[in-house]
């Protein structure tokens, strides 16, 4: 039973590292001086963001966060 706990802890640490790297790769929400005036420009990049590298990073972040919370909850169970 302890072996499974150690494997889950190792997996949680790996997910934490991957999540940190993914978040650091994402670009900020500030897109230059246009963001100061509150104007949103409808460009090719903004319309197809879901199919780009940025969209993939957002999806990977969501999956890693869900895995992080599930593993944290499992490891927090006292009887485990």
Short mmCIF file of N, CA and C in Angstrom, two decimals, residues 8-63:
data_model
loop_
_atom_site.label_atom_id
_atom_site.label_comp_id
_atom_site.label_asym_id
_atom_site.label_seq_id
_atom_site.Cartn_x
_atom_site.Cartn_y
_atom_site.Cartn_z
N UNK A 8 2.06 7.49 -6.46
CA UNK A 8 1.15 8.63 -6.65
C UNK A 8 1.82 9.96 -6.28
N UNK A 9 2.64 9.95 -5.26
CA UNK A 9 3.37 11.17 -4.88
C UNK A 9 4.35 11.56 -5.99
N UNK A 10 5.04 10.57 -6.54
CA UNK A 10 5.95 10.85 -7.66
C UNK A 10 5.21 11.38 -8.87
N UNK A 11 4.04 10.82 -9.15
CA UNK A 11 3.22 11.30 -10.26
C UNK A 11 2.73 12.72 -10.00
N UNK A 12 2.37 13.03 -8.77
CA UNK A 12 1.93 14.38 -8.41
C UNK A 12 3.06 15.39 -8.59
N UNK A 13 4.26 15.01 -8.20
CA UNK A 13 5.41 15.91 -8.37
C UNK A 13 5.70 16.14 -9.86
N UNK A 14 5.59 15.08 -10.66
CA UNK A 14 5.81 15.22 -12.10
C UNK A 14 4.76 16.13 -12.73
N UNK A 15 3.50 16.00 -12.31
CA UNK A 15 2.44 16.85 -12.83
C UNK A 15 2.68 18.30 -12.42
N UNK A 16 3.16 18.52 -11.20
CA UNK A 16 3.46 19.89 -10.76
C UNK A 16 4.55 20.53 -11.62
N UNK A 17 5.57 19.77 -11.95
CA UNK A 17 6.66 20.30 -12.79
C UNK A 17 6.14 20.60 -14.19
N UNK A 18 5.37 19.67 -14.77
CA UNK A 18 4.82 19.87 -16.11
C UNK A 18 3.88 21.06 -16.12
N UNK A 19 3.05 21.19 -15.10
CA UNK A 19 2.12 22.32 -15.01
C UNK A 19 2.85 23.65 -14.92
N UNK A 20 3.92 23.68 -14.17
CA UNK A 20 4.72 24.90 -14.06
C UNK A 20 5.33 25.29 -15.40
N UNK A 21 5.87 24.32 -16.11
CA UNK A 21 6.49 24.59 -17.42
C UNK A 21 5.44 25.06 -18.42
N UNK A 22 4.27 24.41 -18.43
CA UNK A 22 3.21 24.79 -19.37
C UNK A 22 2.74 26.21 -19.10
N UNK A 23 2.58 26.56 -17.84
CA UNK A 23 2.13 27.92 -17.51
C UNK A 23 3.17 28.95 -17.91
N UNK A 24 4.44 28.62 -17.75
CA UNK A 24 5.49 29.57 -18.12
C UNK A 24 5.59 29.75 -19.64
N UNK A 25 5.20 28.74 -20.41
CA UNK A 25 5.23 28.85 -21.87
C UNK A 25 4.10 29.70 -22.42
N UNK A 26 3.02 29.86 -21.66
CA UNK A 26 1.88 30.63 -22.16
C UNK A 26 2.21 32.11 -22.19
N UNK A 27 1.64 32.79 -23.19
CA UNK A 27 1.87 34.22 -23.29
C UNK A 27 0.87 34.96 -22.42
N UNK A 28 1.21 36.17 -22.06
CA UNK A 28 0.36 36.96 -21.19
C UNK A 28 -0.89 37.46 -21.90
N UNK A 29 -1.80 37.97 -21.13
CA UNK A 29 -3.04 38.50 -21.69
C UNK A 29 -2.87 39.91 -22.25
N UNK A 30 -1.76 40.56 -21.98
CA UNK A 30 -1.52 41.90 -22.51
C UNK A 30 -0.98 41.76 -23.93
N UNK A 31 -1.68 42.38 -24.85
CA UNK A 31 -1.28 42.29 -26.25
C UNK A 31 -0.84 43.64 -26.79
N UNK A 32 0.06 44.27 -26.09
CA UNK A 32 0.58 45.54 -26.56
C UNK A 32 -0.26 46.72 -26.11
N UNK A 33 -0.14 47.84 -26.82
CA UNK A 33 -0.83 49.06 -26.44
C UNK A 33 -2.32 49.01 -26.72
N UNK A 34 -2.77 48.14 -27.59
CA UNK A 34 -4.20 48.02 -27.86
C UNK A 34 -4.99 47.56 -26.66
N UNK A 35 -4.37 46.84 -25.76
CA UNK A 35 -5.08 46.37 -24.58
C UNK A 35 -5.30 47.49 -23.57
N UNK A 36 -4.55 48.59 -23.67
CA UNK A 36 -4.74 49.70 -22.74
C UNK A 36 -6.05 50.42 -22.99
N UNK A 37 -6.46 50.52 -24.25
CA UNK A 37 -7.69 51.23 -24.56
C UNK A 37 -8.91 50.32 -24.49
N UNK A 38 -8.70 49.03 -24.30
CA UNK A 38 -9.81 48.11 -24.20
C UNK A 38 -10.35 47.64 -25.53
N UNK A 39 -9.67 47.96 -26.62
CA UNK A 39 -10.12 47.55 -27.93
C UNK A 39 -9.67 46.12 -28.21
N UNK A 40 -10.57 45.36 -28.77
CA UNK A 40 -10.25 44.00 -29.18
C UNK A 40 -10.24 43.95 -30.70
N UNK A 41 -9.14 43.55 -31.27
CA UNK A 41 -9.03 43.46 -32.71
C UNK A 41 -9.30 42.03 -33.14
N UNK A 42 -10.17 41.88 -34.13
CA UNK A 42 -10.54 40.57 -34.62
C UNK A 42 -9.58 40.19 -35.75
N UNK A 43 -8.54 39.50 -35.42
CA UNK A 43 -7.54 39.13 -36.41
C UNK A 43 -7.59 37.63 -36.65
N UNK A 44 -6.83 37.18 -37.60
CA UNK A 44 -6.74 35.76 -37.88
C UNK A 44 -6.25 35.01 -36.65
N UNK A 45 -5.29 35.59 -35.95
CA UNK A 45 -4.72 34.94 -34.77
C UNK A 45 -5.77 34.78 -33.66
N UNK A 46 -6.57 35.80 -33.42
CA UNK A 46 -7.56 35.72 -32.34
C UNK A 46 -8.71 34.78 -32.68
N UNK A 47 -9.06 34.66 -33.95
CA UNK A 47 -10.15 33.77 -34.33
C UNK A 47 -9.74 32.31 -34.30
N UNK A 48 -8.49 32.01 -34.60
CA UNK A 48 -8.02 30.62 -34.68
C UNK A 48 -7.10 30.25 -33.52
N UNK A 49 -7.28 30.90 -32.41
CA UNK A 49 -6.39 30.66 -31.27
C UNK A 49 -6.54 29.26 -30.70
N UNK A 50 -7.72 28.68 -30.81
CA UNK A 50 -7.96 27.34 -30.28
C UNK A 50 -7.18 26.26 -31.01
N UNK A 51 -6.83 26.50 -32.26
CA UNK A 51 -6.10 25.52 -33.05
C UNK A 51 -4.61 25.79 -33.11
N UNK A 52 -4.14 26.70 -32.31
CA UNK A 52 -2.74 27.07 -32.35
C UNK A 52 -2.00 26.45 -31.16
N UNK A 53 -0.75 26.80 -31.04
CA UNK A 53 0.06 26.32 -29.92
C UNK A 53 -0.49 26.83 -28.60
N UNK A 54 -0.96 28.06 -28.61
CA UNK A 54 -1.52 28.65 -27.39
C UNK A 54 -2.79 27.90 -26.95
N UNK A 55 -3.62 27.53 -27.91
CA UNK A 55 -4.82 26.76 -27.59
C UNK A 55 -4.48 25.39 -27.01
N UNK A 56 -3.45 24.77 -27.56
CA UNK A 56 -3.01 23.48 -27.04
C UNK A 56 -2.48 23.61 -25.61
N UNK A 57 -1.75 24.68 -25.34
CA UNK A 57 -1.23 24.88 -23.99
C UNK A 57 -2.36 25.11 -22.99
N UNK A 58 -3.41 25.81 -23.40
CA UNK A 58 -4.55 26.03 -22.52
C UNK A 58 -5.25 24.71 -22.20
N UNK A 59 -5.40 23.85 -23.21
CA UNK A 59 -6.04 22.55 -22.99
C UNK A 59 -5.17 21.67 -22.09
N UNK A 60 -3.86 21.67 -22.32
CA UNK A 60 -2.96 20.88 -21.47
C UNK A 60 -2.96 21.38 -20.03
N UNK A 61 -3.07 22.68 -19.85
CA UNK A 61 -3.15 23.25 -18.51
C UNK A 61 -4.40 22.76 -17.79
N UNK A 62 -5.51 22.75 -18.50
CA UNK A 62 -6.76 22.28 -17.90
C UNK A 62 -6.67 20.81 -17.47
N UNK A 63 -6.11 19.98 -18.33
CA UNK A 63 -5.98 18.56 -18.01
C UNK A 63 -5.04 18.36 -16.82
#
